[in-house]
Short mmCIF file of C-alpha atoms in Angstrom, two decimals:
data_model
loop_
_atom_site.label_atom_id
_atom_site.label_comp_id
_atom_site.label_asym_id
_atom_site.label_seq_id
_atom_site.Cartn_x
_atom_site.Cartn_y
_atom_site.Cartn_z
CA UNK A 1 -126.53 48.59 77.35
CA UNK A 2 -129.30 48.97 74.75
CA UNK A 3 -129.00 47.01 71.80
CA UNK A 4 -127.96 49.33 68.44
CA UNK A 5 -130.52 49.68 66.26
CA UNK A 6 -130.38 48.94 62.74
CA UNK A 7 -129.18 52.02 60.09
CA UNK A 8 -127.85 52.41 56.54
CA UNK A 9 -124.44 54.07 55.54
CA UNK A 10 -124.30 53.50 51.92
CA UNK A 11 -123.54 56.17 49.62
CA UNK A 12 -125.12 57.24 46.80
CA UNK A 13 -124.39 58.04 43.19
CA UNK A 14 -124.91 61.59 41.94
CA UNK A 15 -126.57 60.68 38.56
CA UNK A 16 -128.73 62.82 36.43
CA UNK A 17 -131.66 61.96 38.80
CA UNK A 18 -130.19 62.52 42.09
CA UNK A 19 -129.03 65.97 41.32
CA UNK A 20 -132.38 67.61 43.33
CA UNK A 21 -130.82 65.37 46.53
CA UNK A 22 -127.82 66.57 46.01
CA UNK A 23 -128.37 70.04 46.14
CA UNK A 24 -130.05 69.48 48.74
CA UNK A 25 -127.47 67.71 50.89
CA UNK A 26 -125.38 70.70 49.82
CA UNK A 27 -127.41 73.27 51.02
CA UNK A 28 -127.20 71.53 54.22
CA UNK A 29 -123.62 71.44 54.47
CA UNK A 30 -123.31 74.70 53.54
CA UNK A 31 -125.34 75.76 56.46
CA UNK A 32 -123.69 73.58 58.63
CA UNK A 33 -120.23 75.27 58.06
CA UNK A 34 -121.86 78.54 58.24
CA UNK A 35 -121.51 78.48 62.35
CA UNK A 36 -117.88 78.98 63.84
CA UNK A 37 -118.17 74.74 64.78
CA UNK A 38 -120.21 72.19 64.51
CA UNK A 39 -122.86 72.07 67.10
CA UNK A 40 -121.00 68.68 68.86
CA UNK A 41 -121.60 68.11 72.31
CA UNK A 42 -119.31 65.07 73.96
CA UNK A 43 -121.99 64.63 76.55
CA UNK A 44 -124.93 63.74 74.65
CA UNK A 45 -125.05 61.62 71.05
CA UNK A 46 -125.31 63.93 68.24
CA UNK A 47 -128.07 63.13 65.34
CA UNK A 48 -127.95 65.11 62.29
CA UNK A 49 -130.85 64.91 60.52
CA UNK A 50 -130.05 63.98 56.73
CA UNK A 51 -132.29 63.48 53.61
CA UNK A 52 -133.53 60.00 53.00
CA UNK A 53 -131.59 58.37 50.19
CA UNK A 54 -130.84 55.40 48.64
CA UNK A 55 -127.19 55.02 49.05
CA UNK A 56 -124.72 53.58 46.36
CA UNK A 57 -121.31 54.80 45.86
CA UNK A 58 -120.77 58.28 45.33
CA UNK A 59 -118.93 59.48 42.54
CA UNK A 60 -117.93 63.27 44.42
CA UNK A 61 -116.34 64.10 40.66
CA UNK A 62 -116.80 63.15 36.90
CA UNK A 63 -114.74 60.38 35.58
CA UNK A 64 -112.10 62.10 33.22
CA UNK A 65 -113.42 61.31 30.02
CA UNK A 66 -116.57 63.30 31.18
CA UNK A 67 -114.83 66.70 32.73
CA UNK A 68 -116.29 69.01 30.69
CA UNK A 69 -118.58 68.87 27.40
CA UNK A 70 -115.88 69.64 25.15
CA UNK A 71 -115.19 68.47 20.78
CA UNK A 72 -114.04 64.92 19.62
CA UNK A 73 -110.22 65.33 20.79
CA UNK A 74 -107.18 63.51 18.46
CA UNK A 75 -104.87 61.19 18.90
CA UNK A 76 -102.40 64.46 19.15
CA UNK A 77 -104.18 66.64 22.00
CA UNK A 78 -104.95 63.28 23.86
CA UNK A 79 -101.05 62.57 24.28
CA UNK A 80 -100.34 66.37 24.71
CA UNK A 81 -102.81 66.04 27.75
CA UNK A 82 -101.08 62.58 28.74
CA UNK A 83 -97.60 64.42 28.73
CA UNK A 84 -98.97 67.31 30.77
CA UNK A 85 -100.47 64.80 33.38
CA UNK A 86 -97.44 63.41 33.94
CA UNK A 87 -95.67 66.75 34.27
CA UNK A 88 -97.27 68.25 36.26
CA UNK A 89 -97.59 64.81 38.47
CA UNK A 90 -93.85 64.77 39.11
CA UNK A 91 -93.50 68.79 39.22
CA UNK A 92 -96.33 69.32 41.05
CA UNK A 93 -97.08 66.51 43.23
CA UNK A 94 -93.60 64.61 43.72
CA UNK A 95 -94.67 61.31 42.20
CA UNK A 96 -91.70 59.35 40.58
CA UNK A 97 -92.06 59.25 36.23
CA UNK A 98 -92.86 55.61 36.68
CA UNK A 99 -95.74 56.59 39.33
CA UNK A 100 -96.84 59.58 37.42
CA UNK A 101 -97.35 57.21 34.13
CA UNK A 102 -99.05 55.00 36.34
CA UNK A 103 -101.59 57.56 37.86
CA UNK A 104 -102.13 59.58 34.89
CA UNK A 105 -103.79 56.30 33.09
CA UNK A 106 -106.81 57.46 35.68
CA UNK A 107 -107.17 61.35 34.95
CA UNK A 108 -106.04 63.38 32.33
CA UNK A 109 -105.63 67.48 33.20
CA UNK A 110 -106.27 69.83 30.58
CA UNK A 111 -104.93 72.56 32.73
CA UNK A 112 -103.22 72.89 36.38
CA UNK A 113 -105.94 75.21 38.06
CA UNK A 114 -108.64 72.53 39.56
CA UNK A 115 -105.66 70.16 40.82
CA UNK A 116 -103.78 73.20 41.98
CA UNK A 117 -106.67 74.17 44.16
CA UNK A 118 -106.75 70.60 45.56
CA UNK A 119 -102.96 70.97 46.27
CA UNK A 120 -103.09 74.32 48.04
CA UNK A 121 -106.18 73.41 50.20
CA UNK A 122 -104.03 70.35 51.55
CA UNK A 123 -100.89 72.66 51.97
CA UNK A 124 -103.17 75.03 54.42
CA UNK A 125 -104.41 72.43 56.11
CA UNK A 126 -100.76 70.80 57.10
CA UNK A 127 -99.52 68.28 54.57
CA UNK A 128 -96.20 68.10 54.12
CA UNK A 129 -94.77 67.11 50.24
CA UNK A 130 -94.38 63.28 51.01
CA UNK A 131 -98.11 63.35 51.80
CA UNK A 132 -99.50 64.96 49.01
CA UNK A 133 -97.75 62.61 47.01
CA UNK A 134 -98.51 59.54 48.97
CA UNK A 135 -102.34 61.10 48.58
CA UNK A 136 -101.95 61.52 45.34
CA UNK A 137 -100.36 58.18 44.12
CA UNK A 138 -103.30 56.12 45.75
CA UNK A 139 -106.45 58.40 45.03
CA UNK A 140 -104.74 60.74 41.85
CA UNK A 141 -108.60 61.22 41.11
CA UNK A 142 -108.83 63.43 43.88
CA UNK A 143 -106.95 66.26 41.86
CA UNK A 144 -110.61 66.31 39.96
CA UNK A 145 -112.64 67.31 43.10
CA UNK A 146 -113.90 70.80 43.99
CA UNK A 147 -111.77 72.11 46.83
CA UNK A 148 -114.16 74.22 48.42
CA UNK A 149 -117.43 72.52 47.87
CA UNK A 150 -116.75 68.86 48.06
CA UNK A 151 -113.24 68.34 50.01
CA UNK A 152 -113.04 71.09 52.30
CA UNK A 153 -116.13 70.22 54.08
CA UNK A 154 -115.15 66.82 55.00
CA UNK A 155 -111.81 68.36 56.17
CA UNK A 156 -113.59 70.69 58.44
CA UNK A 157 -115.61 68.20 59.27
CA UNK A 158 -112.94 66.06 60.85
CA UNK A 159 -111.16 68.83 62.31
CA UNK A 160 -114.57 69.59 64.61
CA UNK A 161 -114.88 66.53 66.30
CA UNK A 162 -111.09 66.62 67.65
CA UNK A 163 -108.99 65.20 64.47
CA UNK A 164 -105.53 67.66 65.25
CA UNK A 165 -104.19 68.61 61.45
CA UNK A 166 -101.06 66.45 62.29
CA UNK A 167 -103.58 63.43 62.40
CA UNK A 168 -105.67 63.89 60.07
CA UNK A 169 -102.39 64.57 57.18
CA UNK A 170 -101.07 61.18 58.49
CA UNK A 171 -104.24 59.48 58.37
CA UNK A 172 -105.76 60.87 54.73
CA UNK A 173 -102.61 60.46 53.30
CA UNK A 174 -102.19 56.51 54.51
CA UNK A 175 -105.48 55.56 53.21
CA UNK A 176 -107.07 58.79 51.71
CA UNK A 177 -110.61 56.90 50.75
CA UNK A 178 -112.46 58.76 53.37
CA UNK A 179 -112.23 61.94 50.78
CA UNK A 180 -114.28 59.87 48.09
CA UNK A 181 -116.93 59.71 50.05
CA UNK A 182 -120.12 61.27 51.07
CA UNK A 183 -119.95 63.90 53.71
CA UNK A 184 -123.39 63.59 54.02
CA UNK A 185 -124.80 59.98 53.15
CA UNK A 186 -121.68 58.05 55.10
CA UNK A 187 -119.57 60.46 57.04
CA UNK A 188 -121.73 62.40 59.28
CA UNK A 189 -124.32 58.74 59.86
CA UNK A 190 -120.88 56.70 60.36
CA UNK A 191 -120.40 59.79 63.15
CA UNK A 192 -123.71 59.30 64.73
CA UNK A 193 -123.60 55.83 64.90
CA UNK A 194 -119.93 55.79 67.08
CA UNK A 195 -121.02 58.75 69.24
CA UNK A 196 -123.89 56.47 69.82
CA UNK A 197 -121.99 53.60 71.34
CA UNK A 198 -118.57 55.87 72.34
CA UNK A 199 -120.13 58.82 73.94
CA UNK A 200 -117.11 60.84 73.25
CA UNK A 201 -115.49 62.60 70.37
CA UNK A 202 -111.57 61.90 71.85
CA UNK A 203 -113.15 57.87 71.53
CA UNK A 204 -114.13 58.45 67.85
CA UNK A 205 -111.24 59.93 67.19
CA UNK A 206 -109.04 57.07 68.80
CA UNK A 207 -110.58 54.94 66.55
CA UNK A 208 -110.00 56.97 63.58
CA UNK A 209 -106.33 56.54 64.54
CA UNK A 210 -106.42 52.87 64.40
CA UNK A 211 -108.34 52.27 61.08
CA UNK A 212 -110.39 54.79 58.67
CA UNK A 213 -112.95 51.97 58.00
CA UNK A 214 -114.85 52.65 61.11
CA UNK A 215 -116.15 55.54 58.98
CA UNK A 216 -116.38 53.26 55.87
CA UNK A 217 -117.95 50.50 56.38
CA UNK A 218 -121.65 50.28 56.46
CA UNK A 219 -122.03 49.72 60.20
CA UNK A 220 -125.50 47.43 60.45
CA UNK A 221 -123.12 44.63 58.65
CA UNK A 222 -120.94 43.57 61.00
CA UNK A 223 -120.62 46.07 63.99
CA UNK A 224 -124.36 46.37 65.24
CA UNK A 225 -124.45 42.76 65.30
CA UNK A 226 -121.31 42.08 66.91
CA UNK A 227 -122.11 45.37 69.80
CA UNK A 228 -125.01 43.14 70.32
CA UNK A 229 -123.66 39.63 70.88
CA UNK A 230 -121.45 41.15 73.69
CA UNK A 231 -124.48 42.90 75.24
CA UNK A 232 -126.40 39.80 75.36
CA UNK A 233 -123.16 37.45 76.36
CA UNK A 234 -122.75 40.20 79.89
CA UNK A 235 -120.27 42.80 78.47
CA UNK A 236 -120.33 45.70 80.04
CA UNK A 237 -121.03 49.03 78.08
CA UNK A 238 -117.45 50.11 79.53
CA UNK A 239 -115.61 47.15 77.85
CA UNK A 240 -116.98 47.31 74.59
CA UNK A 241 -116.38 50.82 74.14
CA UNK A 242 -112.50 49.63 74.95
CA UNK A 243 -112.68 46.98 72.44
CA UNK A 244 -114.31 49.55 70.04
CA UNK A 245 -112.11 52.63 70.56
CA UNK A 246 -108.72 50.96 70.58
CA UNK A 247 -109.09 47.80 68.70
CA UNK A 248 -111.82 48.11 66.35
CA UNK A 249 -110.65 46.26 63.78
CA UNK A 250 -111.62 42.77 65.91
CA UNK A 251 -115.51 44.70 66.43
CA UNK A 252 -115.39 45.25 62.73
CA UNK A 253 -114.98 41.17 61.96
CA UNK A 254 -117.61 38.70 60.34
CA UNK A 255 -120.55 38.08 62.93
CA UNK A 256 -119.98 34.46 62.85
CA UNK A 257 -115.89 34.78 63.12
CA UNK A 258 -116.85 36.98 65.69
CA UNK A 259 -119.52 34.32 67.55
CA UNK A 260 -116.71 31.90 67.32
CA UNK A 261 -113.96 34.19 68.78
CA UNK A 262 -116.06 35.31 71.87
CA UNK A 263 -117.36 31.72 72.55
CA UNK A 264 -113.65 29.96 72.61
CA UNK A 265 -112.36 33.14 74.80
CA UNK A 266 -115.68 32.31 77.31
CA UNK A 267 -114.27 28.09 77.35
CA UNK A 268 -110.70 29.31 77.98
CA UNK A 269 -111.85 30.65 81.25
CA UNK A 270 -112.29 34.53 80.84
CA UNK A 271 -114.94 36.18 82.21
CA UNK A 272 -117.16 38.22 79.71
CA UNK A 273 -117.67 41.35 82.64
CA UNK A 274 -114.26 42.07 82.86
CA UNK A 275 -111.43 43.73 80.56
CA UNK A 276 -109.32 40.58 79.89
CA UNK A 277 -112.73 39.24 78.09
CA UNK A 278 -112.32 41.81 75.08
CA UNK A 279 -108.51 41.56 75.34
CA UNK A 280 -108.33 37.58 74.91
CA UNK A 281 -111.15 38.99 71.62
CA UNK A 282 -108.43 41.16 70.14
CA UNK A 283 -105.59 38.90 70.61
CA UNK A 284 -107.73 35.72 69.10
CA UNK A 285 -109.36 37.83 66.35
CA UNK A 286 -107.91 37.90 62.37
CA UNK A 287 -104.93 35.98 61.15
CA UNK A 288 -102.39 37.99 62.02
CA UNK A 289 -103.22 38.08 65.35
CA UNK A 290 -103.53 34.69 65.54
CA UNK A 291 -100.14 33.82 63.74
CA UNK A 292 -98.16 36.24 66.27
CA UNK A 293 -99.97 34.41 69.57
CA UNK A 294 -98.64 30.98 67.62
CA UNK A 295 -95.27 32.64 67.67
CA UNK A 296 -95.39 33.87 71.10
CA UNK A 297 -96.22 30.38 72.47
CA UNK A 298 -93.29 28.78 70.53
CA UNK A 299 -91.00 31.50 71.85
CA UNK A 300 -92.51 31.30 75.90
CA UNK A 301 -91.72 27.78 75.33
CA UNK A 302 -88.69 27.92 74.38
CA UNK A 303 -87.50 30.02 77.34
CA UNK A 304 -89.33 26.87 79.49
CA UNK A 305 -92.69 27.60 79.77
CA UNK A 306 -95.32 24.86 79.87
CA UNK A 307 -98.57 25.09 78.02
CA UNK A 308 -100.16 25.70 81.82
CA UNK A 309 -97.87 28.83 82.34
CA UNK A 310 -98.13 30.69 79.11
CA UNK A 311 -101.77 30.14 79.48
CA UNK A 312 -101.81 31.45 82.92
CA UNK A 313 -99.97 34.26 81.66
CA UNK A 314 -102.68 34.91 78.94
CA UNK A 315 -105.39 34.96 81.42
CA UNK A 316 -103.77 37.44 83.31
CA UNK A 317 -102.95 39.94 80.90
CA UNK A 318 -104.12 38.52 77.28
CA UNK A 319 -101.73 41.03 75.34
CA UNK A 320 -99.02 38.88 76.16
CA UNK A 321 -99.58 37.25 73.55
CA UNK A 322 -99.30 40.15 71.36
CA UNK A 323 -95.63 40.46 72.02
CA UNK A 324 -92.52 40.73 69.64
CA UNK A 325 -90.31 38.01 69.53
CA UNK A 326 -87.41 40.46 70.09
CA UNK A 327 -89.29 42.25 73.14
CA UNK A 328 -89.74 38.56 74.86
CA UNK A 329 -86.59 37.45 74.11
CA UNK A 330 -84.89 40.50 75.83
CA UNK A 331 -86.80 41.26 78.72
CA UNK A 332 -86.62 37.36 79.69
CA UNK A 333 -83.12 37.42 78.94
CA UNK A 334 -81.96 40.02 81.02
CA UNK A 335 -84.12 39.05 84.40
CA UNK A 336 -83.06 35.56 83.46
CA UNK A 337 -79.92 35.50 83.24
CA UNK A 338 -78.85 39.02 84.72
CA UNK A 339 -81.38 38.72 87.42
CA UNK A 340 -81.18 35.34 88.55
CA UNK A 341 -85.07 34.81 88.12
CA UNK A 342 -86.68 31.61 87.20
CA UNK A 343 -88.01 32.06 83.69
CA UNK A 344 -91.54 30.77 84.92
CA UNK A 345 -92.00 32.95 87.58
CA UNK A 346 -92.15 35.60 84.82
CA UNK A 347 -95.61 33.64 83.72
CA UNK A 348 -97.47 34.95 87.19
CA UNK A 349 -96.37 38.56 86.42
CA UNK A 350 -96.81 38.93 82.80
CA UNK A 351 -97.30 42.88 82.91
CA UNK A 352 -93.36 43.20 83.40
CA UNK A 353 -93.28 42.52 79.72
CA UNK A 354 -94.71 45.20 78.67
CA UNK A 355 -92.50 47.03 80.60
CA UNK A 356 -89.82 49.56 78.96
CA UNK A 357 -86.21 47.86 79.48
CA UNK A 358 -83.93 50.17 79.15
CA UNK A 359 -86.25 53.10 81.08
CA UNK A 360 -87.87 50.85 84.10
CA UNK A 361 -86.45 47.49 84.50
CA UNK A 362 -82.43 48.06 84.16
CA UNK A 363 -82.90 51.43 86.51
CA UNK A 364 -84.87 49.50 89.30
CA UNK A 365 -83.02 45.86 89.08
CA UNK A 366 -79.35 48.21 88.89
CA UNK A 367 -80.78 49.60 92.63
CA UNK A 368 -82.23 46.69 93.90
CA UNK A 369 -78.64 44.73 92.97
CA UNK A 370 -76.14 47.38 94.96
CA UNK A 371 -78.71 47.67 98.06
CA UNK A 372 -78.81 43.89 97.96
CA UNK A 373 -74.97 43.65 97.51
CA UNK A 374 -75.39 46.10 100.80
CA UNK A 375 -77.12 43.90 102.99
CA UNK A 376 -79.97 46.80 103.20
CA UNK A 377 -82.78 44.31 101.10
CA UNK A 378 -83.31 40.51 101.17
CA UNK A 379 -82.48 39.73 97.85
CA UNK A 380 -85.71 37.30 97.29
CA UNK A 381 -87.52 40.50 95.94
CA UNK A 382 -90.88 39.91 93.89
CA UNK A 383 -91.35 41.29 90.47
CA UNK A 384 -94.71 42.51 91.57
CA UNK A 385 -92.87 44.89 94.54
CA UNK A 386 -90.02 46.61 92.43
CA UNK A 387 -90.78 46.75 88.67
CA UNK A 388 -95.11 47.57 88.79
CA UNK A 389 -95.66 50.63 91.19
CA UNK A 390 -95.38 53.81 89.89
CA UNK A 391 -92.31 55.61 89.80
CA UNK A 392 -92.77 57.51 92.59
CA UNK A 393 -93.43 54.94 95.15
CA UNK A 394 -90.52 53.38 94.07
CA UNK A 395 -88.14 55.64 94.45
CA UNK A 396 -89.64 56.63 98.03
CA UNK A 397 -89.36 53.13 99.14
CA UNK A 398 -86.15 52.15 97.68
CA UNK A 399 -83.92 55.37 96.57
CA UNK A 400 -84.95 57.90 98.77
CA UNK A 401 -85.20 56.16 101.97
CA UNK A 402 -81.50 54.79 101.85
CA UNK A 403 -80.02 58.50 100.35
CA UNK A 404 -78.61 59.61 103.69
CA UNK A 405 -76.33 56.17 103.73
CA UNK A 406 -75.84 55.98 99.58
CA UNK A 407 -76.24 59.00 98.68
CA UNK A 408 -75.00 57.91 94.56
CA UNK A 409 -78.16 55.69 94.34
CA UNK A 410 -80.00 58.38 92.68
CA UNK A 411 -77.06 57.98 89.94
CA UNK A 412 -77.47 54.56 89.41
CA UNK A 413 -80.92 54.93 89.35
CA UNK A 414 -80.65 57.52 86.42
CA UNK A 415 -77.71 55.53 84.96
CA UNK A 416 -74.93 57.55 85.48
CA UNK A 417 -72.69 54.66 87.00
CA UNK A 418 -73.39 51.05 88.01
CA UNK A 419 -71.55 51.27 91.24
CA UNK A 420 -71.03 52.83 94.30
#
């Protein structure tokens, strides 16, 4: 894999000055919405080819105070305008009084029609009332943006490279930042730059899902960098597009926590060229992660693991170590103690885990236990045989095969009765 290139995805701020740019970045957005879709492929990367700026924060609306060229206002109108805010914040929008005092210290309305456009536009495009108000209570500047020309665009926008409506309500209205900011100076570049490394659109888009500041963050800081360590330390292209797409928040870390991260999962044994190298990254990378893999190993322990067997089980499949305490606790409970296993034969099979209990391993262990109590299978069954092939060869090999002589097993397979 080629090493990324360096880029900028600043944004800039529409002064006085800039206004010739930003007509022109308009223009071009206009165009681009013209066509029935944007002209995406998911085989090839996309480039769009923007104006050269230099990028500082965008301001996509004036600040209150500067709406409108308007006379000195008085003490009076400024409080009638303060109580209308807050109206029309709990009426309109669903914010609590205490919220809607809170938010309307960062915009005063002098009249419903610009935020009422803003509302309707996020109505049409699936947001249900607890949205709009979540929106609104963390970005209530956003009532002061144009609709058509500044918000609908990026909406669009999202909606053409695969973002469903359901998504992109859930997403905007959990961290709804993405709306302050250029469409063109830091949305469509952040775009390039993943459909440069991702290839696909569905990728992006999985990313999206985890955290909006893959589309936020200026990209040459941290995540070139860090795409390049792992090309130079043997990643395959295929592996860091898995690290990237479903866990970018440990791409998105500081080069050097990064450096250290991939060089301590390289002298714990993994090998950079294959999956469990970027898993053992995730699971090591940020504090969080690294406070629940303290709590796993105190909770493996506990159930009689030794520091060799939890870290043979973290070789094997590295998201062990990503677990719930409850999740441990209950799956090694019930093959424990219902199941007769030893609790560190559990270590070589890790991926049982992850398994559902109540769907997958009470079904298959409630078969295995009446065929056993049958004579029909040795009851020193591996983990590996009954609870990790797929469903079907599972029942072929151990339901449907003994249906002439118990013909219930499919019923304690499904859980309609225990015994036969």
């Amino acid at each position: 894999m080629k090493k990324i290139g360096d880029g900028t995805s600043n944004t800039v701020s529409l002064s006085h000055t800039d206004m010739a740019v930003a007509a022109q970045s308009t223009s071009f957005v206009k165009l681009f919405l013209t066509k029935s879709s944007f002209p995406i492929t998911t085989t090839a990367t996309t480039n769009w080819s923007l104006p050269p700026t230099n990028r500082r924060p965008l301001f996509v609306f004036p600040p209150p105070q500067a709406q409108f060229s308007s006379p000195k206002k008085t003490p009076k109108d400024e409080q009638q305008r303060l109580s209308f805010t807050i109206s029309y914040l709990v009426d309109s929008c669903g914010l609590s009084p205490d919220y809607a005092v809170i938010a309307a210290r960062k915009l005063l309305l002098d009249s419903p029609e610009r935020p009422n456009t803003v509302l309707n536009l996020l109505r049409d495009h699936g947001f249900s009332t607890s949205q709009i108000s979540s929106l609104v209570k963390k970005r209530p500047v956003l009532l002061l943006a144009n609709a058509e020309s500044v918000l609908l665009p990026k909406l669009r926008f999202f909606l053409s490279i695969g973002v469903s409506k359901s998504l992109l309500a859930r997403t905007l209205a959990s961290d709804p930042t993405i709306l302050t900011r250029s469409l063109v100076n830091q949305l469509i570049p952040s775009y390039n730059f993943l459909k440069s490394v991702l290839d696909e659109d569905g990728k992006i888009v999985a990313a999206l899902r985890r955290t909006t500041w893959i589309f936020l963050e200026d990209h040459t800081k941290n995540l070139v960098p860090n795409i390049n360590h792992m090309t130079e330390t043997g990643v395959p292209e295929k592996c860091i597009q898995l690290l990237l797409t479903h866990f970018p928040e440990a791409v998105m870390q500081k080069n050097h926590e990064f450096r250290e991260i991939t060089k301590r999962a390289k002298e714990m044994g993994f090998n950079p060229r294959k999956t469990t190298f970027v898993l053992a990254i995730h699971a090591l990378s940020g504090k969080g992660n690294r406070s629940i893999w303290d709590k796993c190993f105190e909770v493996y322990q506990r159930w009689g693991w030794s520091e060799d067997d939890i870290m043979c089980a973290f070789k094997k499949h590295p998201h062990c170590m990503m677990l719930s305490e409850r999740k441990i606790n209950r799956t090694m409970e019930f093959l424990v103690e219902e199941m007769n296993l030893a609790p560190r034969s559990i270590a070589g099979c890790p991926v049982v885990l992850f398994f559902s209990l109540d769907k997958r391993i009470i079904p298959r262990c409630s078969v295995v236990k009446v065929l056993a109590s049958k004579g029909m299978v040795k009851e020193d069954w591996s983990l590996t045989s009954l609870l990790v092939p797929v469903e079907r060869v599972f029942l072929e090999k151990l339901v449907i095969k003994y249906e002439e002589e118990l013909p219930e097993l499919m019923d304690v397979y499904k859980g309609y009765t225990t015994k036969l």
